[in-house]
PDB file of N, CA and C in Angstrom:
ATOM      1  N   UNK A   1     -16.279 -13.369  -1.037  1.00  0.00           N
ATOM      2  CA  UNK A   1     -15.304 -12.832  -0.094  1.00  0.00           C
ATOM      3  C   UNK A   1     -13.960 -13.463  -0.431  1.00  0.00           C
ATOM      4  N   UNK A   2     -12.936 -12.572  -0.407  1.00  0.00           N
ATOM      5  CA  UNK A   2     -11.561 -13.032  -0.773  1.00  0.00           C
ATOM      6  C   UNK A   2     -11.038 -13.970   0.403  1.00  0.00           C
ATOM      7  N   UNK A   3     -10.526 -15.061   0.049  1.00  0.00           N
ATOM      8  CA  UNK A   3      -9.860 -15.907   0.987  1.00  0.00           C
ATOM      9  C   UNK A   3      -8.529 -15.316   1.401  1.00  0.00           C
ATOM     10  N   UNK A   4      -8.372 -15.070   2.684  1.00  0.00           N
ATOM     11  CA  UNK A   4      -7.100 -14.344   3.097  1.00  0.00           C
ATOM     12  C   UNK A   4      -5.827 -15.170   3.076  1.00  0.00           C
ATOM     13  N   UNK A   5      -6.073 -16.479   2.903  1.00  0.00           N
ATOM     14  CA  UNK A   5      -4.947 -17.492   2.872  1.00  0.00           C
ATOM     15  C   UNK A   5      -4.289 -17.552   1.497  1.00  0.00           C
ATOM     16  N   UNK A   6      -3.018 -17.304   1.408  1.00  0.00           N
ATOM     17  CA  UNK A   6      -2.344 -17.392   0.190  1.00  0.00           C
ATOM     18  C   UNK A   6      -2.246 -18.786  -0.222  1.00  0.00           C
ATOM     19  N   UNK A   7      -2.787 -19.177  -1.421  1.00  0.00           N
ATOM     20  CA  UNK A   7      -2.758 -20.569  -1.864  1.00  0.00           C
ATOM     21  C   UNK A   7      -1.514 -20.906  -2.578  1.00  0.00           C
ATOM     22  N   UNK A   8      -0.768 -19.922  -2.955  1.00  0.00           N
ATOM     23  CA  UNK A   8       0.541 -20.223  -3.671  1.00  0.00           C
ATOM     24  C   UNK A   8       1.332 -18.953  -3.497  1.00  0.00           C
ATOM     25  N   UNK A   9       2.576 -19.070  -3.171  1.00  0.00           N
ATOM     26  CA  UNK A   9       3.481 -17.879  -3.138  1.00  0.00           C
ATOM     27  C   UNK A   9       4.765 -18.308  -3.616  1.00  0.00           C
ATOM     28  N   UNK A  10       5.328 -17.650  -4.687  1.00  0.00           N
ATOM     29  CA  UNK A  10       6.517 -18.042  -5.268  1.00  0.00           C
ATOM     30  C   UNK A  10       7.022 -16.895  -6.140  1.00  0.00           C
ATOM     31  N   UNK A  11       8.345 -16.632  -6.105  1.00  0.00           N
ATOM     32  CA  UNK A  11       8.948 -15.637  -6.970  1.00  0.00           C
ATOM     33  C   UNK A  11       8.460 -14.274  -6.876  1.00  0.00           C
ATOM     34  N   UNK A  12       7.944 -13.872  -5.777  1.00  0.00           N
ATOM     35  CA  UNK A  12       7.374 -12.553  -5.564  1.00  0.00           C
ATOM     36  C   UNK A  12       5.923 -12.442  -5.968  1.00  0.00           C
ATOM     37  N   UNK A  13       5.197 -13.536  -6.210  1.00  0.00           N
ATOM     38  CA  UNK A  13       3.843 -13.501  -6.509  1.00  0.00           C
ATOM     39  C   UNK A  13       3.048 -14.227  -5.542  1.00  0.00           C
ATOM     40  N   UNK A  14       1.835 -13.862  -5.331  1.00  0.00           N
ATOM     41  CA  UNK A  14       0.922 -14.679  -4.456  1.00  0.00           C
ATOM     42  C   UNK A  14      -0.469 -14.622  -5.104  1.00  0.00           C
ATOM     43  N   UNK A  15      -1.401 -15.477  -4.579  1.00  0.00           N
ATOM     44  CA  UNK A  15      -2.699 -15.622  -5.109  1.00  0.00           C
ATOM     45  C   UNK A  15      -3.724 -15.582  -4.032  1.00  0.00           C
ATOM     46  N   UNK A  16      -4.935 -15.008  -4.438  1.00  0.00           N
ATOM     47  CA  UNK A  16      -6.114 -15.130  -3.561  1.00  0.00           C
ATOM     48  C   UNK A  16      -7.193 -15.651  -4.527  1.00  0.00           C
ATOM     49  N   UNK A  17      -8.259 -16.131  -3.855  1.00  0.00           N
ATOM     50  CA  UNK A  17      -9.369 -16.649  -4.694  1.00  0.00           C
ATOM     51  C   UNK A  17     -10.658 -16.151  -4.030  1.00  0.00           C
ATOM     52  N   UNK A  18     -11.699 -16.072  -4.967  1.00  0.00           N
ATOM     53  CA  UNK A  18     -13.011 -15.640  -4.491  1.00  0.00           C
ATOM     54  C   UNK A  18     -14.007 -16.481  -5.258  1.00  0.00           C
ATOM     55  N   UNK A  19     -14.958 -17.000  -4.563  1.00  0.00           N
ATOM     56  CA  UNK A  19     -16.050 -17.894  -5.185  1.00  0.00           C
ATOM     57  C   UNK A  19     -17.034 -16.919  -5.870  1.00  0.00           C
ATOM     58  N   UNK A  20     -17.242 -17.120  -7.159  1.00  0.00           N
ATOM     59  CA  UNK A  20     -18.096 -16.258  -7.893  1.00  0.00           C
ATOM     60  C   UNK A  20     -19.501 -16.900  -8.109  1.00  0.00           C
ATOM     61  N   UNK A  21     -19.532 -18.200  -8.130  1.00  0.00           N
ATOM     62  CA  UNK A  21     -20.785 -18.935  -8.202  1.00  0.00           C
ATOM     63  C   UNK A  21     -20.550 -20.309  -7.509  1.00  0.00           C
ATOM     64  N   UNK A  22     -21.594 -21.233  -7.646  1.00  0.00           N
ATOM     65  CA  UNK A  22     -21.343 -22.558  -7.047  1.00  0.00           C
ATOM     66  C   UNK A  22     -20.274 -23.343  -7.860  1.00  0.00           C
ATOM     67  N   UNK A  23     -19.960 -23.022  -9.084  1.00  0.00           N
ATOM     68  CA  UNK A  23     -19.034 -23.782  -9.831  1.00  0.00           C
ATOM     69  C   UNK A  23     -17.814 -22.975 -10.264  1.00  0.00           C
ATOM     70  N   UNK A  24     -17.735 -21.706 -10.052  1.00  0.00           N
ATOM     71  CA  UNK A  24     -16.751 -20.889 -10.481  1.00  0.00           C
ATOM     72  C   UNK A  24     -15.998 -20.093  -9.419  1.00  0.00           C
ATOM     73  N   UNK A  25     -14.633 -19.910  -9.598  1.00  0.00           N
ATOM     74  CA  UNK A  25     -13.869 -19.228  -8.623  1.00  0.00           C
ATOM     75  C   UNK A  25     -12.967 -18.243  -9.411  1.00  0.00           C
ATOM     76  N   UNK A  26     -12.800 -17.086  -8.943  1.00  0.00           N
ATOM     77  CA  UNK A  26     -11.889 -16.067  -9.493  1.00  0.00           C
ATOM     78  C   UNK A  26     -10.481 -16.213  -8.744  1.00  0.00           C
ATOM     79  N   UNK A  27      -9.487 -16.415  -9.531  1.00  0.00           N
ATOM     80  CA  UNK A  27      -8.102 -16.508  -9.012  1.00  0.00           C
ATOM     81  C   UNK A  27      -7.409 -15.229  -9.356  1.00  0.00           C
ATOM     82  N   UNK A  28      -6.940 -14.509  -8.349  1.00  0.00           N
ATOM     83  CA  UNK A  28      -6.274 -13.216  -8.519  1.00  0.00           C
ATOM     84  C   UNK A  28      -4.748 -13.387  -8.366  1.00  0.00           C
ATOM     85  N   UNK A  29      -3.933 -12.837  -9.228  1.00  0.00           N
ATOM     86  CA  UNK A  29      -2.478 -12.811  -9.193  1.00  0.00           C
ATOM     87  C   UNK A  29      -2.028 -11.473  -8.565  1.00  0.00           C
ATOM     88  N   UNK A  30      -1.210 -11.573  -7.606  1.00  0.00           N
ATOM     89  CA  UNK A  30      -0.642 -10.286  -6.978  1.00  0.00           C
ATOM     90  C   UNK A  30       0.857 -10.294  -6.983  1.00  0.00           C
ATOM     91  N   UNK A  31       1.449  -9.162  -7.150  1.00  0.00           N
ATOM     92  CA  UNK A  31       2.906  -9.001  -6.956  1.00  0.00           C
ATOM     93  C   UNK A  31       3.095  -8.632  -5.520  1.00  0.00           C
ATOM     94  N   UNK A  32       4.103  -9.212  -4.785  1.00  0.00           N
ATOM     95  CA  UNK A  32       4.250  -8.895  -3.379  1.00  0.00           C
ATOM     96  C   UNK A  32       5.616  -8.174  -3.194  1.00  0.00           C
ATOM     97  N   UNK A  33       5.491  -7.093  -2.476  1.00  0.00           N
ATOM     98  CA  UNK A  33       6.671  -6.286  -2.139  1.00  0.00           C
ATOM     99  C   UNK A  33       7.404  -7.009  -0.953  1.00  0.00           C
ATOM    100  N   UNK A  34       8.569  -7.501  -1.075  1.00  0.00           N
ATOM    101  CA  UNK A  34       9.205  -8.204  -0.010  1.00  0.00           C
ATOM    102  C   UNK A  34       9.457  -7.266   1.241  1.00  0.00           C
ATOM    103  N   UNK A  35       9.683  -5.993   0.948  1.00  0.00           N
ATOM    104  CA  UNK A  35      10.038  -5.079   1.983  1.00  0.00           C
ATOM    105  C   UNK A  35       8.897  -4.840   2.956  1.00  0.00           C
ATOM    106  N   UNK A  36       7.684  -4.720   2.502  1.00  0.00           N
ATOM    107  CA  UNK A  36       6.618  -4.446   3.489  1.00  0.00           C
ATOM    108  C   UNK A  36       5.452  -5.445   3.399  1.00  0.00           C
ATOM    109  N   UNK A  37       5.533  -6.331   2.445  1.00  0.00           N
ATOM    110  CA  UNK A  37       4.479  -7.324   2.232  1.00  0.00           C
ATOM    111  C   UNK A  37       3.195  -6.812   1.488  1.00  0.00           C
ATOM    112  N   UNK A  38       3.292  -5.504   1.038  1.00  0.00           N
ATOM    113  CA  UNK A  38       2.139  -4.976   0.323  1.00  0.00           C
ATOM    114  C   UNK A  38       1.982  -5.700  -1.000  1.00  0.00           C
ATOM    115  N   UNK A  39       0.645  -5.935  -1.377  1.00  0.00           N
ATOM    116  CA  UNK A  39       0.357  -6.657  -2.616  1.00  0.00           C
ATOM    117  C   UNK A  39      -0.172  -5.702  -3.659  1.00  0.00           C
ATOM    118  N   UNK A  40       0.253  -5.954  -4.933  1.00  0.00           N
ATOM    119  CA  UNK A  40      -0.237  -5.133  -6.047  1.00  0.00           C
ATOM    120  C   UNK A  40      -0.853  -6.029  -6.969  1.00  0.00           C
ATOM    121  N   UNK A  41      -2.126  -5.820  -7.357  1.00  0.00           N
ATOM    122  CA  UNK A  41      -2.848  -6.643  -8.269  1.00  0.00           C
ATOM    123  C   UNK A  41      -2.288  -6.633  -9.626  1.00  0.00           C
ATOM    124  N   UNK A  42      -2.205  -7.811 -10.287  1.00  0.00           N
ATOM    125  CA  UNK A  42      -1.717  -7.890 -11.643  1.00  0.00           C
ATOM    126  C   UNK A  42      -2.773  -8.382 -12.589  1.00  0.00           C
ATOM    127  N   UNK A  43      -3.496  -9.444 -12.347  1.00  0.00           N
ATOM    128  CA  UNK A  43      -4.526  -9.971 -13.223  1.00  0.00           C
ATOM    129  C   UNK A  43      -5.314 -11.059 -12.509  1.00  0.00           C
ATOM    130  N   UNK A  44      -6.337 -11.610 -13.217  1.00  0.00           N
ATOM    131  CA  UNK A  44      -7.090 -12.694 -12.648  1.00  0.00           C
ATOM    132  C   UNK A  44      -7.575 -13.573 -13.791  1.00  0.00           C
ATOM    133  N   UNK A  45      -8.015 -14.746 -13.395  1.00  0.00           N
ATOM    134  CA  UNK A  45      -8.605 -15.765 -14.280  1.00  0.00           C
ATOM    135  C   UNK A  45      -9.575 -16.565 -13.509  1.00  0.00           C
ATOM    136  N   UNK A  46     -10.423 -17.284 -14.210  1.00  0.00           N
ATOM    137  CA  UNK A  46     -11.474 -18.155 -13.616  1.00  0.00           C
ATOM    138  C   UNK A  46     -11.123 -19.542 -13.623  1.00  0.00           C
ATOM    139  N   UNK A  47     -11.556 -20.333 -12.576  1.00  0.00           N
ATOM    140  CA  UNK A  47     -11.287 -21.762 -12.542  1.00  0.00           C
ATOM    141  C   UNK A  47     -12.502 -22.409 -11.936  1.00  0.00           C
ATOM    142  N   UNK A  48     -12.608 -23.743 -12.037  1.00  0.00           N
ATOM    143  CA  UNK A  48     -13.602 -24.543 -11.443  1.00  0.00           C
ATOM    144  C   UNK A  48     -13.396 -24.422  -9.902  1.00  0.00           C
ATOM    145  N   UNK A  49     -14.500 -24.508  -9.238  1.00  0.00           N
ATOM    146  CA  UNK A  49     -14.488 -24.479  -7.723  1.00  0.00           C
ATOM    147  C   UNK A  49     -13.977 -25.799  -7.165  1.00  0.00           C
ATOM    148  N   UNK A  50     -12.706 -26.042  -7.392  1.00  0.00           N
ATOM    149  CA  UNK A  50     -12.078 -27.235  -7.016  1.00  0.00           C
ATOM    150  C   UNK A  50     -10.591 -26.822  -6.652  1.00  0.00           C
ATOM    151  N   UNK A  51     -10.233 -27.259  -5.508  1.00  0.00           N
ATOM    152  CA  UNK A  51      -8.846 -26.882  -5.017  1.00  0.00           C
ATOM    153  C   UNK A  51      -7.756 -27.199  -5.956  1.00  0.00           C
ATOM    154  N   UNK A  52      -7.738 -28.434  -6.695  1.00  0.00           N
ATOM    155  CA  UNK A  52      -6.790 -28.643  -7.631  1.00  0.00           C
ATOM    156  C   UNK A  52      -6.853 -27.732  -8.916  1.00  0.00           C
ATOM    157  N   UNK A  53      -8.016 -27.378  -9.327  1.00  0.00           N
ATOM    158  CA  UNK A  53      -8.211 -26.460 -10.408  1.00  0.00           C
ATOM    159  C   UNK A  53      -7.728 -25.106 -10.104  1.00  0.00           C
ATOM    160  N   UNK A  54      -7.977 -24.684  -8.798  1.00  0.00           N
ATOM    161  CA  UNK A  54      -7.533 -23.335  -8.448  1.00  0.00           C
ATOM    162  C   UNK A  54      -6.022 -23.280  -8.422  1.00  0.00           C
ATOM    163  N   UNK A  55      -5.402 -24.296  -7.830  1.00  0.00           N
ATOM    164  CA  UNK A  55      -3.947 -24.331  -7.810  1.00  0.00           C
ATOM    165  C   UNK A  55      -3.331 -24.381  -9.194  1.00  0.00           C
ATOM    166  N   UNK A  56      -3.906 -25.206 -10.111  1.00  0.00           N
ATOM    167  CA  UNK A  56      -3.500 -25.363 -11.427  1.00  0.00           C
ATOM    168  C   UNK A  56      -3.514 -23.950 -12.149  1.00  0.00           C
ATOM    169  N   UNK A  57      -4.644 -23.221 -11.985  1.00  0.00           N
ATOM    170  CA  UNK A  57      -4.836 -21.935 -12.671  1.00  0.00           C
ATOM    171  C   UNK A  57      -3.811 -20.944 -12.098  1.00  0.00           C
ATOM    172  N   UNK A  58      -3.670 -20.992 -10.785  1.00  0.00           N
ATOM    173  CA  UNK A  58      -2.684 -20.014 -10.122  1.00  0.00           C
ATOM    174  C   UNK A  58      -1.267 -20.286 -10.633  1.00  0.00           C
ATOM    175  N   UNK A  59      -0.927 -21.576 -10.801  1.00  0.00           N
ATOM    176  CA  UNK A  59       0.430 -21.919 -11.250  1.00  0.00           C
ATOM    177  C   UNK A  59       0.601 -21.452 -12.689  1.00  0.00           C
ATOM    178  N   UNK A  60      -0.420 -21.698 -13.542  1.00  0.00           N
ATOM    179  CA  UNK A  60      -0.407 -21.239 -14.872  1.00  0.00           C
ATOM    180  C   UNK A  60      -0.202 -19.726 -15.036  1.00  0.00           C
ATOM    181  N   UNK A  61      -0.953 -19.041 -14.204  1.00  0.00           N
ATOM    182  CA  UNK A  61      -0.799 -17.515 -14.220  1.00  0.00           C
ATOM    183  C   UNK A  61       0.575 -17.008 -13.778  1.00  0.00           C
ATOM    184  N   UNK A  62       1.110 -17.650 -12.719  1.00  0.00           N
ATOM    185  CA  UNK A  62       2.379 -17.327 -12.251  1.00  0.00           C
ATOM    186  C   UNK A  62       3.489 -17.594 -13.302  1.00  0.00           C
ATOM    187  N   UNK A  63       3.363 -18.768 -14.005  1.00  0.00           N
ATOM    188  CA  UNK A  63       4.317 -19.188 -15.012  1.00  0.00           C
ATOM    189  C   UNK A  63       4.261 -18.151 -16.132  1.00  0.00           C
ATOM    190  N   UNK A  64       3.050 -17.808 -16.536  1.00  0.00           N
ATOM    191  CA  UNK A  64       2.890 -16.841 -17.662  1.00  0.00           C
ATOM    192  C   UNK A  64       3.539 -15.440 -17.199  1.00  0.00           C
ATOM    193  N   UNK A  65       3.196 -14.962 -16.015  1.00  0.00           N
ATOM    194  CA  UNK A  65       3.665 -13.707 -15.522  1.00  0.00           C
ATOM    195  C   UNK A  65       5.223 -13.777 -15.473  1.00  0.00           C
ATOM    196  N   UNK A  66       5.804 -14.811 -15.001  1.00  0.00           N
ATOM    197  CA  UNK A  66       7.303 -14.838 -14.889  1.00  0.00           C
ATOM    198  C   UNK A  66       7.976 -14.885 -16.271  1.00  0.00           C
ATOM    199  N   UNK A  67       7.270 -15.152 -17.375  1.00  0.00           N
ATOM    200  CA  UNK A  67       7.962 -15.119 -18.691  1.00  0.00           C
ATOM    201  C   UNK A  67       7.996 -13.685 -19.155  1.00  0.00           C
ATOM    202  N   UNK A  68       7.280 -12.774 -18.553  1.00  0.00           N
ATOM    203  CA  UNK A  68       7.236 -11.349 -19.047  1.00  0.00           C
ATOM    204  C   UNK A  68       8.433 -10.583 -18.423  1.00  0.00           C
ATOM    205  N   UNK A  69       9.293 -10.132 -19.277  1.00  0.00           N
ATOM    206  CA  UNK A  69      10.458  -9.381 -18.708  1.00  0.00           C
ATOM    207  C   UNK A  69      10.068  -8.067 -18.152  1.00  0.00           C
ATOM    208  N   UNK A  70      10.673  -7.687 -16.988  1.00  0.00           N
ATOM    209  CA  UNK A  70      10.429  -6.442 -16.390  1.00  0.00           C
ATOM    210  C   UNK A  70      11.812  -5.820 -16.175  1.00  0.00           C
ATOM    211  N   UNK A  71      11.935  -4.540 -16.348  1.00  0.00           N
ATOM    212  CA  UNK A  71      13.208  -3.837 -16.188  1.00  0.00           C
ATOM    213  C   UNK A  71      13.739  -3.946 -14.742  1.00  0.00           C
ATOM    214  N   UNK A  72      15.026  -4.257 -14.723  1.00  0.00           N
ATOM    215  CA  UNK A  72      15.718  -4.227 -13.360  1.00  0.00           C
ATOM    216  C   UNK A  72      15.674  -2.887 -12.746  1.00  0.00           C
ATOM    217  N   UNK A  73      15.467  -2.903 -11.480  1.00  0.00           N
ATOM    218  CA  UNK A  73      15.483  -1.578 -10.799  1.00  0.00           C
ATOM    219  C   UNK A  73      14.098  -0.984 -10.616  1.00  0.00           C
ATOM    220  N   UNK A  74      13.102  -1.537 -11.252  1.00  0.00           N
ATOM    221  CA  UNK A  74      11.736  -1.030 -11.083  1.00  0.00           C
ATOM    222  C   UNK A  74      11.259  -1.497  -9.753  1.00  0.00           C
ATOM    223  N   UNK A  75      10.464  -0.685  -9.181  1.00  0.00           N
ATOM    224  CA  UNK A  75       9.826  -1.065  -7.884  1.00  0.00           C
ATOM    225  C   UNK A  75       8.733  -2.091  -8.166  1.00  0.00           C
ATOM    226  N   UNK A  76       8.274  -2.767  -7.121  1.00  0.00           N
ATOM    227  CA  UNK A  76       7.358  -3.881  -7.212  1.00  0.00           C
ATOM    228  C   UNK A  76       5.964  -3.354  -7.788  1.00  0.00           C
ATOM    229  N   UNK A  77       5.505  -2.177  -7.559  1.00  0.00           N
ATOM    230  CA  UNK A  77       4.304  -1.661  -8.069  1.00  0.00           C
ATOM    231  C   UNK A  77       4.464  -1.434  -9.613  1.00  0.00           C
ATOM    232  N   UNK A  78       5.593  -0.861  -9.995  1.00  0.00           N
ATOM    233  CA  UNK A  78       5.796  -0.750 -11.463  1.00  0.00           C
ATOM    234  C   UNK A  78       5.846  -2.055 -12.198  1.00  0.00           C
ATOM    235  N   UNK A  79       6.509  -3.022 -11.559  1.00  0.00           N
ATOM    236  CA  UNK A  79       6.578  -4.396 -12.110  1.00  0.00           C
ATOM    237  C   UNK A  79       5.196  -5.033 -12.322  1.00  0.00           C
ATOM    238  N   UNK A  80       4.298  -4.772 -11.233  1.00  0.00           N
ATOM    239  CA  UNK A  80       2.963  -5.240 -11.309  1.00  0.00           C
ATOM    240  C   UNK A  80       2.208  -4.687 -12.524  1.00  0.00           C
ATOM    241  N   UNK A  81       2.407  -3.318 -12.675  1.00  0.00           N
ATOM    242  CA  UNK A  81       1.695  -2.638 -13.802  1.00  0.00           C
ATOM    243  C   UNK A  81       2.192  -3.111 -15.179  1.00  0.00           C
ATOM    244  N   UNK A  82       3.497  -3.254 -15.254  1.00  0.00           N
ATOM    245  CA  UNK A  82       4.073  -3.700 -16.505  1.00  0.00           C
ATOM    246  C   UNK A  82       3.669  -5.153 -16.864  1.00  0.00           C
ATOM    247  N   UNK A  83       3.581  -5.994 -15.866  1.00  0.00           N
ATOM    248  CA  UNK A  83       3.142  -7.298 -16.118  1.00  0.00           C
ATOM    249  C   UNK A  83       1.648  -7.401 -16.524  1.00  0.00           C
ATOM    250  N   UNK A  84       0.844  -6.593 -15.812  1.00  0.00           N
ATOM    251  CA  UNK A  84      -0.591  -6.454 -16.116  1.00  0.00           C
ATOM    252  C   UNK A  84      -0.865  -6.053 -17.516  1.00  0.00           C
ATOM    253  N   UNK A  85      -0.087  -5.005 -17.910  1.00  0.00           N
ATOM    254  CA  UNK A  85      -0.343  -4.505 -19.299  1.00  0.00           C
ATOM    255  C   UNK A  85       0.137  -5.566 -20.317  1.00  0.00           C
ATOM    256  N   UNK A  86       1.281  -6.140 -20.081  1.00  0.00           N
ATOM    257  CA  UNK A  86       1.704  -7.229 -20.998  1.00  0.00           C
ATOM    258  C   UNK A  86       0.743  -8.375 -21.150  1.00  0.00           C
ATOM    259  N   UNK A  87       0.225  -8.795 -20.039  1.00  0.00           N
ATOM    260  CA  UNK A  87      -0.824  -9.853 -20.105  1.00  0.00           C
ATOM    261  C   UNK A  87      -2.064  -9.472 -20.851  1.00  0.00           C
ATOM    262  N   UNK A  88      -2.517  -8.187 -20.544  1.00  0.00           N
ATOM    263  CA  UNK A  88      -3.673  -7.660 -21.333  1.00  0.00           C
ATOM    264  C   UNK A  88      -3.420  -7.556 -22.820  1.00  0.00           C
ATOM    265  N   UNK A  89      -2.176  -7.121 -23.154  1.00  0.00           N
ATOM    266  CA  UNK A  89      -1.872  -6.986 -24.605  1.00  0.00           C
ATOM    267  C   UNK A  89      -1.906  -8.398 -25.209  1.00  0.00           C
ATOM    268  N   UNK A  90      -1.343  -9.374 -24.471  1.00  0.00           N
ATOM    269  CA  UNK A  90      -1.299 -10.763 -25.063  1.00  0.00           C
ATOM    270  C   UNK A  90      -2.713 -11.263 -25.289  1.00  0.00           C
ATOM    271  N   UNK A  91      -3.600 -10.988 -24.230  1.00  0.00           N
ATOM    272  CA  UNK A  91      -5.009 -11.482 -24.353  1.00  0.00           C
ATOM    273  C   UNK A  91      -5.700 -10.822 -25.593  1.00  0.00           C
ATOM    274  N   UNK A  92      -5.512  -9.535 -25.734  1.00  0.00           N
ATOM    275  CA  UNK A  92      -6.020  -8.781 -26.849  1.00  0.00           C
ATOM    276  C   UNK A  92      -5.535  -9.334 -28.201  1.00  0.00           C
ATOM    277  N   UNK A  93      -4.280  -9.627 -28.246  1.00  0.00           N
ATOM    278  CA  UNK A  93      -3.736 -10.154 -29.510  1.00  0.00           C
ATOM    279  C   UNK A  93      -4.334 -11.524 -29.821  1.00  0.00           C
ATOM    280  N   UNK A  94      -4.619 -12.369 -28.856  1.00  0.00           N
ATOM    281  CA  UNK A  94      -5.259 -13.669 -29.022  1.00  0.00           C
ATOM    282  C   UNK A  94      -6.716 -13.464 -29.495  1.00  0.00           C
ATOM    283  N   UNK A  95      -7.354 -12.481 -28.995  1.00  0.00           N
ATOM    284  CA  UNK A  95      -8.778 -12.151 -29.444  1.00  0.00           C
ATOM    285  C   UNK A  95      -8.741 -11.654 -30.878  1.00  0.00           C
ATOM    286  N   UNK A  96      -7.768 -10.863 -31.323  1.00  0.00           N
ATOM    287  CA  UNK A  96      -7.730 -10.318 -32.618  1.00  0.00           C
ATOM    288  C   UNK A  96      -7.452 -11.455 -33.596  1.00  0.00           C
ATOM    289  N   UNK A  97      -6.467 -12.453 -33.207  1.00  0.00           N
ATOM    290  CA  UNK A  97      -6.242 -13.583 -34.066  1.00  0.00           C
ATOM    291  C   UNK A  97      -7.414 -14.425 -34.210  1.00  0.00           C
ATOM    292  N   UNK A  98      -8.219 -14.620 -33.152  1.00  0.00           N
ATOM    293  CA  UNK A  98      -9.397 -15.423 -33.338  1.00  0.00           C
ATOM    294  C   UNK A  98     -10.411 -14.762 -34.167  1.00  0.00           C
ATOM    295  N   UNK A  99     -10.560 -13.455 -34.072  1.00  0.00           N
ATOM    296  CA  UNK A  99     -11.502 -12.722 -34.936  1.00  0.00           C
ATOM    297  C   UNK A  99     -11.153 -12.810 -36.350  1.00  0.00           C
ATOM    298  N   UNK A 100      -9.839 -12.673 -36.652  1.00  0.00           N
ATOM    299  CA  UNK A 100      -9.336 -12.766 -38.046  1.00  0.00           C
ATOM    300  C   UNK A 100      -9.564 -14.212 -38.569  1.00  0.00           C
ATOM    301  N   UNK A 101      -9.294 -15.163 -37.839  1.00  0.00           N
ATOM    302  CA  UNK A 101      -9.540 -16.551 -38.198  1.00  0.00           C
ATOM    303  C   UNK A 101     -10.948 -16.868 -38.524  1.00  0.00           C
ATOM    304  N   UNK A 102     -11.836 -16.349 -37.634  1.00  0.00           N
ATOM    305  CA  UNK A 102     -13.304 -16.591 -37.823  1.00  0.00           C
ATOM    306  C   UNK A 102     -13.750 -15.808 -39.095  1.00  0.00           C
ATOM    307  N   UNK A 103     -13.243 -14.663 -39.346  1.00  0.00           N
ATOM    308  CA  UNK A 103     -13.549 -13.976 -40.575  1.00  0.00           C
ATOM    309  C   UNK A 103     -13.073 -14.698 -41.816  1.00  0.00           C
ATOM    310  N   UNK A 104     -11.821 -15.086 -41.759  1.00  0.00           N
ATOM    311  CA  UNK A 104     -11.362 -15.867 -42.896  1.00  0.00           C
ATOM    312  C   UNK A 104     -12.129 -17.137 -43.153  1.00  0.00           C
ATOM    313  N   UNK A 105     -12.519 -17.812 -42.117  1.00  0.00           N
ATOM    314  CA  UNK A 105     -13.269 -19.113 -42.327  1.00  0.00           C
ATOM    315  C   UNK A 105     -14.682 -18.784 -42.868  1.00  0.00           C
ATOM    316  N   UNK A 106     -15.176 -17.673 -42.430  1.00  0.00           N
ATOM    317  CA  UNK A 106     -16.572 -17.194 -42.969  1.00  0.00           C
ATOM    318  C   UNK A 106     -16.443 -16.899 -44.427  1.00  0.00           C
ATOM    319  N   UNK A 107     -15.402 -16.182 -44.798  1.00  0.00           N
ATOM    320  CA  UNK A 107     -15.269 -15.783 -46.226  1.00  0.00           C
ATOM    321  C   UNK A 107     -15.004 -17.000 -47.048  1.00  0.00           C
ATOM    322  N   UNK A 108     -14.160 -17.964 -46.602  1.00  0.00           N
ATOM    323  CA  UNK A 108     -13.925 -19.190 -47.360  1.00  0.00           C
ATOM    324  C   UNK A 108     -15.160 -20.001 -47.414  1.00  0.00           C
ATOM    325  N   UNK A 109     -15.926 -20.090 -46.457  1.00  0.00           N
ATOM    326  CA  UNK A 109     -17.241 -20.800 -46.496  1.00  0.00           C
ATOM    327  C   UNK A 109     -18.087 -20.194 -47.468  1.00  0.00           C
ATOM    328  N   UNK A 110     -18.254 -18.911 -47.399  1.00  0.00           N
ATOM    329  CA  UNK A 110     -19.133 -18.175 -48.313  1.00  0.00           C
ATOM    330  C   UNK A 110     -18.727 -18.421 -49.839  1.00  0.00           C
ATOM    331  N   UNK A 111     -17.360 -18.365 -49.991  1.00  0.00           N
ATOM    332  CA  UNK A 111     -16.891 -18.644 -51.465  1.00  0.00           C
ATOM    333  C   UNK A 111     -17.229 -19.975 -51.895  1.00  0.00           C
ATOM    334  N   UNK A 112     -17.088 -21.022 -50.972  1.00  0.00           N
ATOM    335  CA  UNK A 112     -17.367 -22.443 -51.394  1.00  0.00           C
ATOM    336  C   UNK A 112     -18.825 -22.591 -51.654  1.00  0.00           C
ATOM    337  N   UNK A 113     -19.724 -21.950 -50.835  1.00  0.00           N
ATOM    338  CA  UNK A 113     -21.119 -22.007 -51.025  1.00  0.00           C
ATOM    339  C   UNK A 113     -21.580 -21.303 -52.296  1.00  0.00           C
ATOM    340  N   UNK A 114     -20.939 -20.289 -52.631  1.00  0.00           N
ATOM    341  CA  UNK A 114     -21.344 -19.524 -53.804  1.00  0.00           C
ATOM    342  C   UNK A 114     -20.813 -20.259 -55.114  1.00  0.00           C
ATOM    343  N   UNK A 115     -19.808 -20.991 -55.015  1.00  0.00           N
ATOM    344  CA  UNK A 115     -19.327 -21.706 -56.228  1.00  0.00           C
ATOM    345  C   UNK A 115     -20.171 -22.871 -56.621  1.00  0.00           C
TER     346      UNK A 115
END
């Protein structure tokens, strides 16, 4: 169940959390419309089921989201979508780099073994 209490609110963002297991919590980042208070989901991440860990993950997500430029004049929902897509693209790029690094390491290992 989502905790209705916002654990952090800053720069137009807020966070909620949901316990996923005894040791894991899902922290969700939302963009908040100051006009009506409506929230628009941006992304989520997992943290240990510890208040300090939840706050640290929320702060890290907010810092990351604030570094993503959004066009001036966009409404809050459009900013949330743009931020969500940028975060997803960044995560996919990290996965691709990891896959390329693993492939290169495997090829180098195979070459050393064959020699």
